[in-house]
PDB file of C-alpha atoms in Angstrom:
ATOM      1  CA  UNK A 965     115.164  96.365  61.351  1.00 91.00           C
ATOM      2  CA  UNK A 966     115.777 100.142  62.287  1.00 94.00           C
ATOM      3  CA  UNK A 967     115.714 103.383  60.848  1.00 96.00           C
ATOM      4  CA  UNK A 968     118.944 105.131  60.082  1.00 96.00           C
ATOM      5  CA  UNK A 969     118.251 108.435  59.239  1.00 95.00           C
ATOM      6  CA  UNK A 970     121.368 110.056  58.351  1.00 95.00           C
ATOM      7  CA  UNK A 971     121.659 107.407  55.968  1.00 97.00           C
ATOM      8  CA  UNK A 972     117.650 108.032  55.170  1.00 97.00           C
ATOM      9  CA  UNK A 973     116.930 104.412  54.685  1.00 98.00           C
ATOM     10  CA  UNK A 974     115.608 101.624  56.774  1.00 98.00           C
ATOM     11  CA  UNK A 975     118.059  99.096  57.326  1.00 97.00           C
ATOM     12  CA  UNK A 976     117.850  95.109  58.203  1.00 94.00           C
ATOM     13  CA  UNK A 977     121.287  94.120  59.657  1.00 93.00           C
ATOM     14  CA  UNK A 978     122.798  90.389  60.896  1.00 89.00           C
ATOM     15  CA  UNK A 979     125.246  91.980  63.545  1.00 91.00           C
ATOM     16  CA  UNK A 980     127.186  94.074  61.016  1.00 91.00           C
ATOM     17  CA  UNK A 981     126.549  92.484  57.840  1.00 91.00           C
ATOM     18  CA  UNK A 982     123.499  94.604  55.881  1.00 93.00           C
ATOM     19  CA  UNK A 983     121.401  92.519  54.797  1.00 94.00           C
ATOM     20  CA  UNK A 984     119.086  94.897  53.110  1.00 95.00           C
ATOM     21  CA  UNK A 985     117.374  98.684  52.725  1.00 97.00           C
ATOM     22  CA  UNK A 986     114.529 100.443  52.194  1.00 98.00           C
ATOM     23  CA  UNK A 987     115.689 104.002  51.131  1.00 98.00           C
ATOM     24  CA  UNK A 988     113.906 107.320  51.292  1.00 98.00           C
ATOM     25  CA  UNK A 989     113.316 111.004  51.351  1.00 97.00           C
ATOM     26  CA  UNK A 990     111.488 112.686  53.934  1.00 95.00           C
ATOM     27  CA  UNK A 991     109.455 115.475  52.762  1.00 93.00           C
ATOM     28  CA  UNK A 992     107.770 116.566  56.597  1.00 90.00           C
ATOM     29  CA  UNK A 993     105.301 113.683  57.580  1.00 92.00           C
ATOM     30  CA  UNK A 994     105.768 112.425  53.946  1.00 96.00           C
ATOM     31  CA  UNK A 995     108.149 108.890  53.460  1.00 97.00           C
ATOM     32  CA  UNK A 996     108.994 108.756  50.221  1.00 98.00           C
ATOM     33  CA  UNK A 997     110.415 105.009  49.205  1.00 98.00           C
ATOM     34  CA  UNK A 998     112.167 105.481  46.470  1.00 98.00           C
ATOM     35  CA  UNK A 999     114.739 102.072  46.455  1.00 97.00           C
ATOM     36  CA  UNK A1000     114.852  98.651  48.253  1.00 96.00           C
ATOM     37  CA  UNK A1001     117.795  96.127  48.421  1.00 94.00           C
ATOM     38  CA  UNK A1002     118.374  92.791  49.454  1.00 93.00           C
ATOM     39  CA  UNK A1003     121.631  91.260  49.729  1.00 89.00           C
ATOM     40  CA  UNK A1004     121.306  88.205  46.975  1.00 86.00           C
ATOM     41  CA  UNK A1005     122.096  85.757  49.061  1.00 81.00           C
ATOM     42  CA  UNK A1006     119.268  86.397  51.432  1.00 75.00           C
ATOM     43  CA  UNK A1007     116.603  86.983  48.263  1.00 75.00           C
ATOM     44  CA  UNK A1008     113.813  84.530  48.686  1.00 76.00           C
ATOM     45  CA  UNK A1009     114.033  84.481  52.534  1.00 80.00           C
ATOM     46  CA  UNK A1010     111.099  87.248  53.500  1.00 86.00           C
ATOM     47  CA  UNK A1011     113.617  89.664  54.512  1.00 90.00           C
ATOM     48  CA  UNK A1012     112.336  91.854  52.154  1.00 92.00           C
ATOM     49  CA  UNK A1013     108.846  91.999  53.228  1.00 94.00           C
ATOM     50  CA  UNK A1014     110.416  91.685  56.752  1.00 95.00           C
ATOM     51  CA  UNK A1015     111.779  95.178  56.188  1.00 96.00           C
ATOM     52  CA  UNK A1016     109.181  96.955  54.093  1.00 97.00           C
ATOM     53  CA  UNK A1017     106.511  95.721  57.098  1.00 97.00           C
ATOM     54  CA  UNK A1018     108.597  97.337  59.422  1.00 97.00           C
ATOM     55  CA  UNK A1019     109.864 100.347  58.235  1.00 98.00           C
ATOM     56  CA  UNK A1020     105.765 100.834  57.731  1.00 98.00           C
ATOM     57  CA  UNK A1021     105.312 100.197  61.010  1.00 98.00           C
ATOM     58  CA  UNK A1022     107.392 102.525  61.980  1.00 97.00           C
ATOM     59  CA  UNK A1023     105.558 105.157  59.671  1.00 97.00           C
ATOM     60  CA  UNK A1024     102.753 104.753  61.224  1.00 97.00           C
ATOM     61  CA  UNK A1025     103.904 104.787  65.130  1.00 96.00           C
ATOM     62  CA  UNK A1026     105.552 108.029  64.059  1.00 95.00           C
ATOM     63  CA  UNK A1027     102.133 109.468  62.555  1.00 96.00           C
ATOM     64  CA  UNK A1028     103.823 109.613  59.324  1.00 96.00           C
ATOM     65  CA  UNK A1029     101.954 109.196  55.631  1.00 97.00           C
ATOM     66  CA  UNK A1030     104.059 107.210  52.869  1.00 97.00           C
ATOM     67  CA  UNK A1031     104.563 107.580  49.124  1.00 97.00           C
ATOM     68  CA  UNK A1032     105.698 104.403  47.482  1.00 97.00           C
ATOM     69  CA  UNK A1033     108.029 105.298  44.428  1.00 97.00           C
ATOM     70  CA  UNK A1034     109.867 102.103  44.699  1.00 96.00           C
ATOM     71  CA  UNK A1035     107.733  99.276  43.039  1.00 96.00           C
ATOM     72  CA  UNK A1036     108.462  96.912  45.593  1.00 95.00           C
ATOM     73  CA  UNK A1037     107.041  98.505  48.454  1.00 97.00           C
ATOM     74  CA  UNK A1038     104.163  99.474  46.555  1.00 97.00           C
ATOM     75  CA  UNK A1039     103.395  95.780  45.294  1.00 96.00           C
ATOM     76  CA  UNK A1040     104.027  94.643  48.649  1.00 97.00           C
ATOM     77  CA  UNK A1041     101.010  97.236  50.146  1.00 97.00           C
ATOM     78  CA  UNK A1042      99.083  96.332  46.936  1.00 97.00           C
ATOM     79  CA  UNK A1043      99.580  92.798  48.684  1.00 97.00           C
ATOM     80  CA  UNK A1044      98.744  93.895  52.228  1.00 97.00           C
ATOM     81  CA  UNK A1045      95.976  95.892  52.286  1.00 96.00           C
ATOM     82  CA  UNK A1046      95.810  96.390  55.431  1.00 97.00           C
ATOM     83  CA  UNK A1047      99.125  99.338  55.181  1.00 97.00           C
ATOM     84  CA  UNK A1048      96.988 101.304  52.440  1.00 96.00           C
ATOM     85  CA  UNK A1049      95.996 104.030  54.413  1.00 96.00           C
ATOM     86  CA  UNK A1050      99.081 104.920  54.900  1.00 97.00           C
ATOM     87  CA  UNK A1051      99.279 106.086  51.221  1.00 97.00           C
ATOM     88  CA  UNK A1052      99.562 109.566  50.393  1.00 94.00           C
ATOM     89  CA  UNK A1053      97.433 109.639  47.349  1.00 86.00           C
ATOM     90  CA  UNK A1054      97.925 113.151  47.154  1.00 82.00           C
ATOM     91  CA  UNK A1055     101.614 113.257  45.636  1.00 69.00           C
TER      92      UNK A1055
END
């Protein structure tokens, strides 16, 4: 998993192949998730969760504060409470 900001999404790669994204829009120390993909023949795998958890991560090492628009990053903190106060509940 790494960020790629010039294509502002967090990517999960296999060599070349993309495997899935997390895309946003940052708005100063604001992510804003607004999409995430997974290549279909890697759904059901965890990649997806893989990806969210570390693009969070990331977010967070970076001081950063995250508003989930896309509804599966936002189920998947609703799942993992532990990434909630990373939630700006101000936007």
């Amino acid at each position: 998993m790494h960020d790629a900001p010039d294509a502002e999404r967090y990517e999960i790669r296999d060599g070349d192949r993309l495997l899935g994204l997390a895309a946003y829009q940052r708005r100063g120390e604001q992510v804003v998730f607004t999409h995430t993909e997974i290549d279909p023949d890697a759904e059901g795998s965890g990649l997806g969760g893989t990806l969210v958890r570390g693009a969070l991560d990331d977010v967070r090492q970076k001081g950063g504060r995250v508003v989930p628009r896309c509804s599966f990053v936002r189920g998947w903190i609703e799942r993992h409470p532990e990434y909630g106060d990373l939630v700006d509940h101000n936007s």
